[in-house]
Each structure stands twice: as C-alpha cells, then as structure tokens.
PDB file of C-alpha atoms and ligand atoms in Angstrom:
ATOM      1  CA  MET A   1     -30.195  19.046  27.703  1.00 38.00           C
ATOM      2  CA  ASP A   2     -27.795  21.031  25.494  1.00 42.00           C
ATOM      3  CA  THR A   3     -29.377  24.378  24.568  1.00 40.00           C
ATOM      4  CA  ASN A   4     -28.048  24.004  21.010  1.00 45.00           C
ATOM      5  CA  GLN A   5     -30.321  21.012  20.584  1.00 47.00           C
ATOM      6  CA  GLY A   6     -33.305  23.164  19.685  1.00 51.00           C
ATOM      7  CA  ARG A   7     -31.515  25.329  17.114  1.00 54.00           C
ATOM      8  CA  TYR A   8     -32.283  23.191  14.119  1.00 58.00           C
ATOM      9  CA  THR A   9     -35.547  21.670  15.304  1.00 68.00           C
ATOM     10  CA  GLU A  10     -37.624  22.713  12.319  1.00 67.00           C
ATOM     11  CA  GLU A  11     -34.920  21.673   9.858  1.00 67.00           C
ATOM     12  CA  LYS A  12     -34.581  18.317  11.556  1.00 70.00           C
ATOM     13  CA  LYS A  13     -38.321  17.592  11.225  1.00 70.00           C
ATOM     14  CA  LYS A  14     -37.856  17.885   7.457  1.00 77.00           C
ATOM     15  CA  ALA A  15     -34.458  16.118   7.275  1.00 81.00           C
ATOM     16  CA  TRP A  16     -35.879  13.018   5.632  1.00 86.00           C
ATOM     17  CA  LYS A  17     -36.926  15.192   2.663  1.00 87.00           C
ATOM     18  CA  ILE A  18     -33.304  15.966   1.932  1.00 87.00           C
ATOM     19  CA  PHE A  19     -32.543  12.231   1.771  1.00 91.00           C
ATOM     20  CA  ASP A  20     -35.597  11.702  -0.416  1.00 91.00           C
ATOM     21  CA  ARG A  21     -33.867  14.006  -2.975  1.00 89.00           C
ATOM     22  CA  ILE A  22     -30.280  12.731  -2.759  1.00 89.00           C
ATOM     23  CA  TYR A  23     -30.931   8.956  -2.446  1.00 92.00           C
ATOM     24  CA  LYS A  24     -29.250   8.101  -5.769  1.00 92.00           C
ATOM     25  CA  LYS A  25     -25.917   9.646  -4.743  1.00 90.00           C
ATOM     26  CA  TYR A  26     -26.153   8.905  -1.015  1.00 91.00           C
ATOM     27  CA  ASP A  27     -24.029   5.706  -0.913  1.00 94.00           C
ATOM     28  CA  LEU A  28     -21.305   7.138  -3.136  1.00 92.00           C
ATOM     29  CA  LEU A  29     -21.055  10.315  -1.081  1.00 89.00           C
ATOM     30  CA  ASN A  30     -21.044   8.323   2.149  1.00 91.00           C
ATOM     31  CA  HIS A  31     -18.038   6.255   1.032  1.00 93.00           C
ATOM     32  CA  LEU A  32     -16.266   9.258  -0.522  1.00 89.00           C
ATOM     33  CA  LEU A  33     -16.732  11.756   2.272  1.00 88.00           C
ATOM     34  CA  SER A  34     -15.768   9.218   4.963  1.00 91.00           C
ATOM     35  CA  LEU A  35     -12.755   8.116   2.823  1.00 92.00           C
ATOM     36  CA  GLY A  36     -14.217   4.584   3.020  1.00 95.00           C
ATOM     37  CA  PHE A  37     -14.139   4.521   6.840  1.00 97.00           C
ATOM     38  CA  ASP A  38     -17.923   3.966   6.893  1.00 96.00           C
ATOM     39  CA  PHE A  39     -17.312   0.256   6.084  1.00 96.00           C
ATOM     40  CA  HIS A  40     -15.073  -0.050   9.141  1.00 97.00           C
ATOM     41  CA  TRP A  41     -17.553   1.811  11.388  1.00 97.00           C
ATOM     42  CA  ARG A  42     -20.417  -0.569  10.420  1.00 97.00           C
ATOM     43  CA  LYS A  43     -18.150  -3.596  10.909  1.00 96.00           C
ATOM     44  CA  LYS A  44     -17.251  -2.312  14.408  1.00 96.00           C
ATOM     45  CA  LEU A  45     -20.975  -1.772  15.101  1.00 96.00           C
ATOM     46  CA  SER A  46     -21.573  -5.348  14.173  1.00 93.00           C
ATOM     47  CA  SER A  47     -18.798  -6.583  16.515  1.00 92.00           C
ATOM     48  CA  LEU A  48     -20.477  -4.736  19.419  1.00 93.00           C
ATOM     49  CA  THR A  49     -23.895  -6.423  18.987  1.00 89.00           C
ATOM     50  CA  GLY A  50     -22.763  -9.274  21.236  1.00 78.00           C
ATOM     51  CA  GLY A  51     -22.989 -12.203  18.860  1.00 64.00           C
ATOM     52  CA  LYS A  52     -25.285 -14.814  17.470  1.00 59.00           C
ATOM     53  CA  LYS A  53     -27.867 -15.024  20.198  1.00 67.00           C
ATOM     54  CA  ASP A  54     -29.352 -11.731  18.930  1.00 65.00           C
ATOM     55  CA  ARG A  55     -31.813 -13.004  16.412  1.00 88.00           C
ATOM     56  CA  SER A  56     -34.024 -10.004  15.728  1.00 95.00           C
ATOM     57  CA  LEU A  57     -32.734  -6.678  14.489  1.00 96.00           C
ATOM     58  CA  LEU A  58     -34.393  -3.314  14.069  1.00 98.00           C
ATOM     59  CA  ASP A  59     -32.451  -0.672  12.174  1.00 98.00           C
ATOM     60  CA  LEU A  60     -33.804   2.848  12.502  1.00 98.00           C
ATOM     61  CA  ALA A  61     -33.170   5.612   9.954  1.00 97.00           C
ATOM     62  CA  THR A  62     -32.000   2.706   7.849  1.00 98.00           C
ATOM     63  CA  GLY A  63     -31.654   4.800   4.702  1.00 97.00           C
ATOM     64  CA  THR A  64     -30.286   2.640   1.900  1.00 98.00           C
ATOM     65  CA  GLY A  65     -29.961  -0.296   4.357  1.00 98.00           C
ATOM     66  CA  ASP A  66     -26.173  -0.502   4.679  1.00 97.00           C
ATOM     67  CA  VAL A  67     -26.236  -1.206   8.427  1.00 97.00           C
ATOM     68  CA  LEU A  68     -28.639  -4.109   7.935  1.00 97.00           C
ATOM     69  CA  PHE A  69     -26.520  -5.574   5.121  1.00 96.00           C
ATOM     70  CA  SER A  70     -23.325  -5.118   7.091  1.00 96.00           C
ATOM     71  CA  LEU A  71     -24.737  -6.794  10.225  1.00 94.00           C
ATOM     72  CA  ILE A  72     -26.104  -9.718   8.222  1.00 93.00           C
ATOM     73  CA  LYS A  73     -22.671 -10.042   6.538  1.00 92.00           C
ATOM     74  CA  HIS A  74     -20.652  -9.940   9.748  1.00 90.00           C
ATOM     75  CA  SER A  75     -23.054 -11.499  12.292  1.00 85.00           C
ATOM     76  CA  GLY A  76     -24.950 -13.978  10.089  1.00 82.00           C
ATOM     77  CA  ARG A  77     -28.612 -14.293   9.209  1.00 81.00           C
ATOM     78  CA  PHE A  78     -31.187 -12.864  11.609  1.00 90.00           C
ATOM     79  CA  ASP A  79     -34.597 -14.418  12.217  1.00 91.00           C
ATOM     80  CA  LYS A  80     -36.057 -10.974  11.628  1.00 94.00           C
ATOM     81  CA  ALA A  81     -34.338  -7.887  10.256  1.00 96.00           C
ATOM     82  CA  VAL A  82     -36.335  -4.701   9.753  1.00 98.00           C
ATOM     83  CA  GLY A  83     -35.290  -1.297   8.496  1.00 98.00           C
ATOM     84  CA  VAL A  84     -37.408   1.821   9.252  1.00 98.00           C
ATOM     85  CA  ASP A  85     -37.046   5.209   7.578  1.00 97.00           C
ATOM     86  CA  MET A  86     -39.135   8.266   6.775  1.00 95.00           C
ATOM     87  CA  SER A  87     -37.851   8.551   3.207  1.00 96.00           C
ATOM     88  CA  PHE A  88     -39.696   6.437   0.656  1.00 97.00           C
ATOM     89  CA  ASN A  89     -36.934   6.904  -1.928  1.00 97.00           C
ATOM     90  CA  MET A  90     -34.136   5.798   0.432  1.00 97.00           C
ATOM     91  CA  LEU A  91     -36.215   2.704   1.358  1.00 98.00           C
ATOM     92  CA  SER A  92     -36.985   1.892  -2.258  1.00 98.00           C
ATOM     93  CA  HIS A  93     -33.262   2.103  -2.967  1.00 98.00           C
ATOM     94  CA  ALA A  94     -32.578  -0.209   0.031  1.00 98.00           C
ATOM     95  CA  ALA A  95     -35.123  -2.716  -1.260  1.00 98.00           C
ATOM     96  CA  ARG A  96     -33.534  -2.727  -4.708  1.00 98.00           C
ATOM     97  CA  LYS A  97     -30.110  -3.326  -3.086  1.00 97.00           C
ATOM     98  CA  SER A  98     -31.520  -6.217  -1.058  1.00 97.00           C
ATOM     99  CA  ILE A  99     -32.667  -7.881  -4.298  1.00 97.00           C
ATOM    100  CA  LYS A 100     -29.258  -7.357  -5.957  1.00 97.00           C
ATOM    101  CA  LYS A 101     -27.522  -8.800  -2.881  1.00 96.00           C
ATOM    102  CA  GLY A 102     -29.880 -11.788  -2.779  1.00 95.00           C
ATOM    103  CA  LYS A 103     -31.088 -10.714   0.695  1.00 94.00           C
ATOM    104  CA  SER A 104     -34.653  -9.696  -0.074  1.00 94.00           C
ATOM    105  CA  ASP A 105     -36.124 -12.672   1.863  1.00 94.00           C
ATOM    106  CA  GLU A 106     -34.033 -11.709   4.935  1.00 94.00           C
ATOM    107  CA  VAL A 107     -34.986  -8.027   5.338  1.00 97.00           C
ATOM    108  CA  ASP A 108     -38.169  -5.972   5.511  1.00 97.00           C
ATOM    109  CA  PHE A 109     -38.456  -2.245   5.147  1.00 98.00           C
ATOM    110  CA  ILE A 110     -41.119  -0.075   6.765  1.00 98.00           C
ATOM    111  CA  LEU A 111     -41.858   3.572   6.110  1.00 97.00           C
ATOM    112  CA  GLY A 112     -42.052   5.121   9.551  1.00 96.00           C
ATOM    113  CA  ASP A 113     -40.825   7.687  12.096  1.00 95.00           C
ATOM    114  CA  ALA A 114     -38.142   6.853  14.624  1.00 95.00           C
ATOM    115  CA  ASN A 115     -40.076   8.983  17.172  1.00 94.00           C
ATOM    116  CA  SER A 116     -43.049   6.633  16.939  1.00 95.00           C
ATOM    117  CA  ILE A 117     -41.724   3.358  15.600  1.00 97.00           C
ATOM    118  CA  PRO A 118     -44.416   1.235  13.903  1.00 97.00           C
ATOM    119  CA  VAL A 119     -43.464  -2.090  15.567  1.00 97.00           C
ATOM    120  CA  LYS A 120     -44.705  -3.978  18.636  1.00 97.00           C
ATOM    121  CA  THR A 121     -43.396  -3.338  22.140  1.00 97.00           C
ATOM    122  CA  GLY A 122     -40.585  -5.662  23.243  1.00 97.00           C
ATOM    123  CA  SER A 123     -40.287  -7.306  19.865  1.00 96.00           C
ATOM    124  CA  PHE A 124     -36.541  -6.907  19.058  1.00 96.00           C
ATOM    125  CA  ASP A 125     -33.246  -8.145  20.542  1.00 95.00           C
ATOM    126  CA  ILE A 126     -31.124  -5.441  19.030  1.00 96.00           C
ATOM    127  CA  ALA A 127     -31.867  -1.944  17.714  1.00 97.00           C
ATOM    128  CA  THR A 128     -29.374   0.093  15.696  1.00 98.00           C
ATOM    129  CA  MET A 129     -29.348   3.593  14.338  1.00 98.00           C
ATOM    130  CA  ALA A 130     -26.479   4.974  12.296  1.00 98.00           C
ATOM    131  CA  PHE A 131     -26.232   8.673  11.459  1.00 96.00           C
ATOM    132  CA  GLY A 132     -29.930   9.049  12.236  1.00 96.00           C
ATOM    133  CA  ILE A 133     -30.345  10.314  15.810  1.00 96.00           C
ATOM    134  CA  ARG A 134     -28.606  13.604  14.876  1.00 93.00           C
ATOM    135  CA  ASN A 135     -31.533  14.246  12.517  1.00 89.00           C
ATOM    136  CA  ILE A 136     -34.150  13.823  15.188  1.00 90.00           C
ATOM    137  CA  SER A 137     -35.414  17.009  16.836  1.00 85.00           C
ATOM    138  CA  GLU A 138     -35.919  15.419  20.298  1.00 88.00           C
ATOM    139  CA  PRO A 139     -33.396  12.495  20.518  1.00 93.00           C
ATOM    140  CA  VAL A 140     -34.643  11.415  23.945  1.00 94.00           C
ATOM    141  CA  ILE A 141     -38.162  10.784  22.523  1.00 94.00           C
ATOM    142  CA  ALA A 142     -36.694   8.480  19.834  1.00 97.00           C
ATOM    143  CA  LEU A 143     -34.485   6.805  22.453  1.00 98.00           C
ATOM    144  CA  ARG A 144     -37.523   6.118  24.679  1.00 98.00           C
ATOM    145  CA  ASP A 145     -39.388   4.591  21.738  1.00 98.00           C
ATOM    146  CA  ILE A 146     -36.330   2.469  20.844  1.00 98.00           C
ATOM    147  CA  TYR A 147     -36.306   1.270  24.464  1.00 98.00           C
ATOM    148  CA  ARG A 148     -40.011   0.337  24.097  1.00 98.00           C
ATOM    149  CA  THR A 149     -39.300  -1.823  21.010  1.00 98.00           C
ATOM    150  CA  LEU A 150     -36.566  -3.879  22.755  1.00 97.00           C
ATOM    151  CA  ALA A 151     -37.123  -7.091  24.681  1.00 95.00           C
ATOM    152  CA  ASN A 152     -35.716  -7.246  28.217  1.00 94.00           C
ATOM    153  CA  GLY A 153     -31.950  -7.507  27.960  1.00 93.00           C
ATOM    154  CA  GLY A 154     -32.074  -6.108  24.414  1.00 95.00           C
ATOM    155  CA  ARG A 155     -29.356  -3.736  23.251  1.00 96.00           C
ATOM    156  CA  VAL A 156     -29.295  -0.437  21.421  1.00 98.00           C
ATOM    157  CA  LEU A 157     -26.334   0.619  19.290  1.00 98.00           C
ATOM    158  CA  ILE A 158     -26.132   4.149  17.997  1.00 98.00           C
ATOM    159  CA  LEU A 159     -23.449   5.262  15.549  1.00 98.00           C
ATOM    160  CA  GLU A 160     -23.152   9.011  15.180  1.00 98.00           C
ATOM    161  CA  PHE A 161     -20.712  11.763  14.284  1.00 96.00           C
ATOM    162  CA  SER A 162     -18.786  13.379  17.123  1.00 97.00           C
ATOM    163  CA  LEU A 163     -15.777  15.732  17.336  1.00 96.00           C
ATOM    164  CA  PRO A 164     -12.162  14.783  18.216  1.00 96.00           C
ATOM    165  CA  GLY A 165     -11.022  15.528  21.790  1.00 94.00           C
ATOM    166  CA  ASN A 166      -7.616  16.776  20.615  1.00 95.00           C
ATOM    167  CA  LYS A 167      -7.885  20.571  19.917  1.00 96.00           C
ATOM    168  CA  PHE A 168      -5.764  20.523  16.783  1.00 97.00           C
ATOM    169  CA  LEU A 169      -7.553  17.533  15.239  1.00 96.00           C
ATOM    170  CA  LYS A 170     -10.860  19.160  16.135  1.00 95.00           C
ATOM    171  CA  TRP A 171      -9.840  22.342  14.302  1.00 95.00           C
ATOM    172  CA  VAL A 172      -8.716  20.344  11.217  1.00 95.00           C
ATOM    173  CA  HIS A 173     -11.950  18.391  11.273  1.00 94.00           C
ATOM    174  CA  LEU A 174     -14.098  21.534  11.574  1.00 93.00           C
ATOM    175  CA  VAL A 175     -12.318  23.071   8.570  1.00 94.00           C
ATOM    176  CA  TYR A 176     -13.136  19.898   6.649  1.00 92.00           C
ATOM    177  CA  LEU A 177     -16.750  19.899   7.796  1.00 91.00           C
ATOM    178  CA  ARG A 178     -17.351  23.618   7.140  1.00 91.00           C
ATOM    179  CA  TYR A 179     -15.455  24.234   3.932  1.00 90.00           C
ATOM    180  CA  PHE A 180     -14.676  21.015   2.046  1.00 89.00           C
ATOM    181  CA  LEU A 181     -17.603  18.701   2.811  1.00 87.00           C
ATOM    182  CA  PRO A 182     -20.399  21.089   1.657  1.00 87.00           C
ATOM    183  CA  VAL A 183     -18.541  21.799  -1.604  1.00 88.00           C
ATOM    184  CA  ILE A 184     -17.866  18.140  -2.458  1.00 86.00           C
ATOM    185  CA  GLY A 185     -21.376  17.184  -1.333  1.00 83.00           C
ATOM    186  CA  ARG A 186     -22.946  19.842  -3.499  1.00 84.00           C
ATOM    187  CA  LEU A 187     -20.841  18.984  -6.535  1.00 86.00           C
ATOM    188  CA  ILE A 188     -21.753  15.310  -6.440  1.00 82.00           C
ATOM    189  CA  SER A 189     -25.334  15.372  -5.141  1.00 82.00           C
ATOM    190  CA  GLY A 190     -26.308  18.603  -6.909  1.00 82.00           C
ATOM    191  CA  ASP A 191     -28.091  19.609  -3.699  1.00 81.00           C
ATOM    192  CA  ILE A 192     -27.012  22.893  -2.091  1.00 73.00           C
ATOM    193  CA  GLU A 193     -28.821  22.409   1.192  1.00 76.00           C
ATOM    194  CA  ALA A 194     -28.021  18.783   2.012  1.00 74.00           C
ATOM    195  CA  TYR A 195     -24.371  18.953   2.916  1.00 76.00           C
ATOM    196  CA  ARG A 196     -24.535  22.371   4.563  1.00 76.00           C
ATOM    197  CA  TYR A 197     -27.147  20.885   6.820  1.00 77.00           C
ATOM    198  CA  LEU A 198     -24.816  17.964   7.616  1.00 80.00           C
ATOM    199  CA  ASN A 199     -22.023  20.070   9.104  1.00 82.00           C
ATOM    200  CA  LYS A 200     -24.431  22.249  11.103  1.00 83.00           C
ATOM    201  CA  THR A 201     -26.058  19.250  12.762  1.00 88.00           C
ATOM    202  CA  ILE A 202     -22.723  17.590  13.536  1.00 91.00           C
ATOM    203  CA  GLU A 203     -21.404  20.683  15.308  1.00 90.00           C
ATOM    204  CA  VAL A 204     -24.364  21.045  17.636  1.00 90.00           C
ATOM    205  CA  PHE A 205     -25.004  17.367  18.373  1.00 93.00           C
ATOM    206  CA  PRO A 206     -24.599  16.448  22.100  1.00 95.00           C
ATOM    207  CA  TYR A 207     -21.942  13.735  21.669  1.00 96.00           C
ATOM    208  CA  GLY A 208     -19.914  11.752  24.225  1.00 97.00           C
ATOM    209  CA  ASP A 209     -21.048  11.933  27.849  1.00 98.00           C
ATOM    210  CA  LYS A 210     -23.929  14.301  27.011  1.00 97.00           C
ATOM    211  CA  PHE A 211     -25.346  11.628  24.760  1.00 98.00           C
ATOM    212  CA  ILE A 212     -24.804   8.938  27.348  1.00 98.00           C
ATOM    213  CA  ARG A 213     -26.945  11.018  29.775  1.00 98.00           C
ATOM    214  CA  LEU A 214     -29.744  11.177  27.154  1.00 97.00           C
ATOM    215  CA  MET A 215     -29.612   7.371  26.879  1.00 98.00           C
ATOM    216  CA  GLU A 216     -29.775   7.041  30.631  1.00 98.00           C
ATOM    217  CA  ASP A 217     -32.748   9.522  30.725  1.00 97.00           C
ATOM    218  CA  ALA A 218     -34.472   7.192  28.242  1.00 97.00           C
ATOM    219  CA  GLY A 219     -34.006   4.258  30.674  1.00 97.00           C
ATOM    220  CA  PHE A 220     -30.970   2.464  29.217  1.00 98.00           C
ATOM    221  CA  ALA A 221     -28.446   0.841  31.576  1.00 98.00           C
ATOM    222  CA  GLU A 222     -24.770  -0.116  31.134  1.00 97.00           C
ATOM    223  CA  CYS A 223     -24.327   2.809  28.688  1.00 98.00           C
ATOM    224  CA  GLU A 224     -20.907   2.939  27.042  1.00 98.00           C
ATOM    225  CA  LYS A 225     -19.253   4.990  24.318  1.00 98.00           C
ATOM    226  CA  PHE A 226     -16.673   3.837  21.790  1.00 98.00           C
ATOM    227  CA  PRO A 227     -15.025   6.752  19.909  1.00 98.00           C
ATOM    228  CA  LEU A 228     -13.603   5.718  16.533  1.00 98.00           C
ATOM    229  CA  THR A 229     -11.241   7.285  13.951  1.00 97.00           C
ATOM    230  CA  MET A 230      -9.799   9.942  16.255  1.00 96.00           C
ATOM    231  CA  GLY A 231     -13.229  10.651  17.653  1.00 97.00           C
ATOM    232  CA  ILE A 232     -14.960  11.782  14.446  1.00 96.00           C
ATOM    233  CA  VAL A 233     -17.615   9.184  15.089  1.00 98.00           C
ATOM    234  CA  THR A 234     -18.753   7.402  18.270  1.00 98.00           C
ATOM    235  CA  ILE A 235     -20.720   4.200  18.814  1.00 98.00           C
ATOM    236  CA  TYR A 236     -22.974   4.268  21.925  1.00 98.00           C
ATOM    237  CA  ARG A 237     -24.259   1.055  23.427  1.00 98.00           C
ATOM    238  CA  GLY A 238     -26.967   0.596  26.066  1.00 98.00           C
ATOM    239  CA  VAL A 239     -29.053  -2.236  27.473  1.00 96.00           C
ATOM    240  CA  ARG A 240     -32.759  -2.445  28.324  1.00 96.00           C
ATOM    241  CA  PRO A 241     -32.536  -3.946  31.788  1.00 94.00           C
ATOM    242  CA  ASN A 242     -34.357  -7.178  32.611  1.00 85.00           C
ATOM    243  CA  GLY A 243     -37.625  -6.892  34.488  1.00 71.00           C
TER     244      GLY A 243
HETATM  245  C1  SAM B 301     -27.612  10.045   7.167  1.00 59.75           C
HETATM  246  S1  SAM B 301     -28.887   8.954   6.707  1.00 59.75           S
HETATM  247  C2  SAM B 301     -28.329   7.436   7.484  1.00 59.75           C
HETATM  248  C3  SAM B 301     -28.712   6.206   6.685  1.00 59.75           C
HETATM  249  C4  SAM B 301     -28.056   4.901   7.197  1.00 59.75           C
HETATM  250  N1  SAM B 301     -28.403   4.618   8.594  1.00 59.75           N
HETATM  251  C5  SAM B 301     -26.565   4.872   6.988  1.00 59.75           C
HETATM  252  O1  SAM B 301     -25.847   4.607   7.960  1.00 59.75           O
HETATM  253  O2  SAM B 301     -26.119   5.112   5.885  1.00 59.75           O
HETATM  254  C6  SAM B 301     -30.184   9.481   7.779  1.00 59.75           C
HETATM  255  C7  SAM B 301     -31.513   8.810   7.479  1.00 59.75           C
HETATM  256  O3  SAM B 301     -32.444   9.197   8.509  1.00 59.75           O
HETATM  257  C8  SAM B 301     -33.732   9.263   7.937  1.00 59.75           C
HETATM  258  N2  SAM B 301     -34.596   9.999   8.868  1.00 59.75           N
HETATM  259  C9  SAM B 301     -34.584  11.328   9.159  1.00 59.75           C
HETATM  260  N3  SAM B 301     -35.505  11.605  10.092  1.00 59.75           N
HETATM  261  C10 SAM B 301     -36.097  10.429  10.442  1.00 59.75           C
HETATM  262  C11 SAM B 301     -37.111  10.050  11.337  1.00 59.75           C
HETATM  263  N4  SAM B 301     -37.719  10.939  12.137  1.00 59.75           N
HETATM  264  N5  SAM B 301     -37.460   8.747  11.414  1.00 59.75           N
HETATM  265  C12 SAM B 301     -36.875   7.816  10.639  1.00 59.75           C
HETATM  266  N6  SAM B 301     -35.918   8.104   9.727  1.00 59.75           N
HETATM  267  C13 SAM B 301     -35.520   9.409   9.643  1.00 59.75           C
HETATM  268  C14 SAM B 301     -33.487   9.907   6.598  1.00 59.75           C
HETATM  269  O4  SAM B 301     -34.531   9.721   5.700  1.00 59.75           O
HETATM  270  C15 SAM B 301     -32.201   9.232   6.193  1.00 59.75           C
HETATM  271  O5  SAM B 301     -32.452   8.053   5.407  1.00 59.75           O
END
C-alpha cells in the first residue's frame, strides 16, 4: 500500500464532521468547483452500471444523495435504493431533496459507516461510492465490506479524484487544487478547514493502477479504470465473482 495512505488517517476518521458543517453549501460548491462537470461524471457512472437488470442499489458516502438521484434519472427506478453516510446533516439534506424531487418513496437513507455497512450480506446488485473512498482511512477495509454487501455477479463503481497523466496538466491542476480551490471553498462555505483538507487528500490518494490493486486485494474481479476530464477524476469498476 502507498505509504502516504496513513498520513491523514486521523483527519479521515473525522472527515464526516466537516460535511456535517458544510452541508448547506455542499451542492453549490460541488457544481462550482467542478465547473459543472460533476453532472457529467455521475451520468457516466450511471452508464457504467450495466443497465436495467440491476435492481438494487447501495450508494455509500451518499452525502446529499446526488449519485442516487442521478442513477434513478438515467437508469430508471430501482426496486431498492439506499444511501449510507456518517453525516446526519448531509443525510437530512438528501432526504429533503428526495421529497422535493418526488422520489422519497424510491430511496432510503441510513446513518452508517462505510467501513462497517449496516446492511445484509449479499443484498445489493450494485454499490456506488462517489468522492467517498478518499475520506476513508483504510480503503481496503471499506472495499471488503462493499464486496460483502454485493450479491454474486454484483458490481462496484467508485468515482474518485485522480491526477492527470500529462505533466503540464498535472501542474496546472495542482495549482488549482492548492491555491484556488481552498480560497473559493472557504469564501463560500465559510469553513477554513474543509477545502484545505480536500486538496491534501486528493494529492495523496492512490489513484489509477494502485487503486485497482486495492480493489483486487478486496476480492473484486474484472477491475477496470475509466479516467475522465483529462484524468482529474476516475471511475473504477469491479465485479464480485459468481460462486
Ligand atoms: C465529498 S462527499 C461525497 C458525497 C456524494 N457521494 C457526492 O458525490 O456528492 C463525502 C461524504 O462521505 C461521507 N463520509 C466520510 N467518511 C465516511 C464513512 N466512514 N462512512 C460513510 N460516509 C462517510 C461524508 O459525510 C460526506 O457526506
């Protein structure tokens, strides 16, 4: 495992508390700081789920629920769609959004930890996690528990920040992450810590093939990566093998 993984372990254990504070401004900042690309990333995530035979969906670190709402919009209604998060305020906000969108009978939200997911073994066809695994101190533990929640043949889709492969683009992106993003984040959310924490965790996250190896360590097969928007985010997909 990457030695940088442990550097922010203690901060990561408390990461949900940051979101508990900034929940009101979270969606706005998400759209603003990604220049609206977050809509495209979630749509792409939906296209990689594999289609309509996946009838039960578990979204981890669901936050304000945008992955669930996007998947329902692009893939159709699920028999069961559950969002799990450690932050009560983010989940309450997600529940309010589900009422506004007329989707409250289609989604359930559970307060819980992605390291020890409070759902039955083998009970979901698809598990998603967007911008959550980077906040987990031991990603492989969460990946193993995600594996446990999936039925045989079930798929996991993880959307997470990464860094561009091109050296110049990487430099430009790091300047954005280190100097612009914390300032804009602080101005809008009013929280000094939140968006400084964001750039630190992006820079040390084991993205690309390193993350694929973590997925394989957790037991997933057919692991693939799909870098998007010049590599500033990547979607990872893996399958829980049959049998
Ligand atoms: C950056 S937000 C992502 C929210 C949403 N998935 C999205 O794409 O907008 C990260 C979320 O992870 C949650 N979180 C952090 N640690 C967690 C943990 N151990 N288990 C479950 N959720 C966690 C936070 O509360 C926060 O809502």
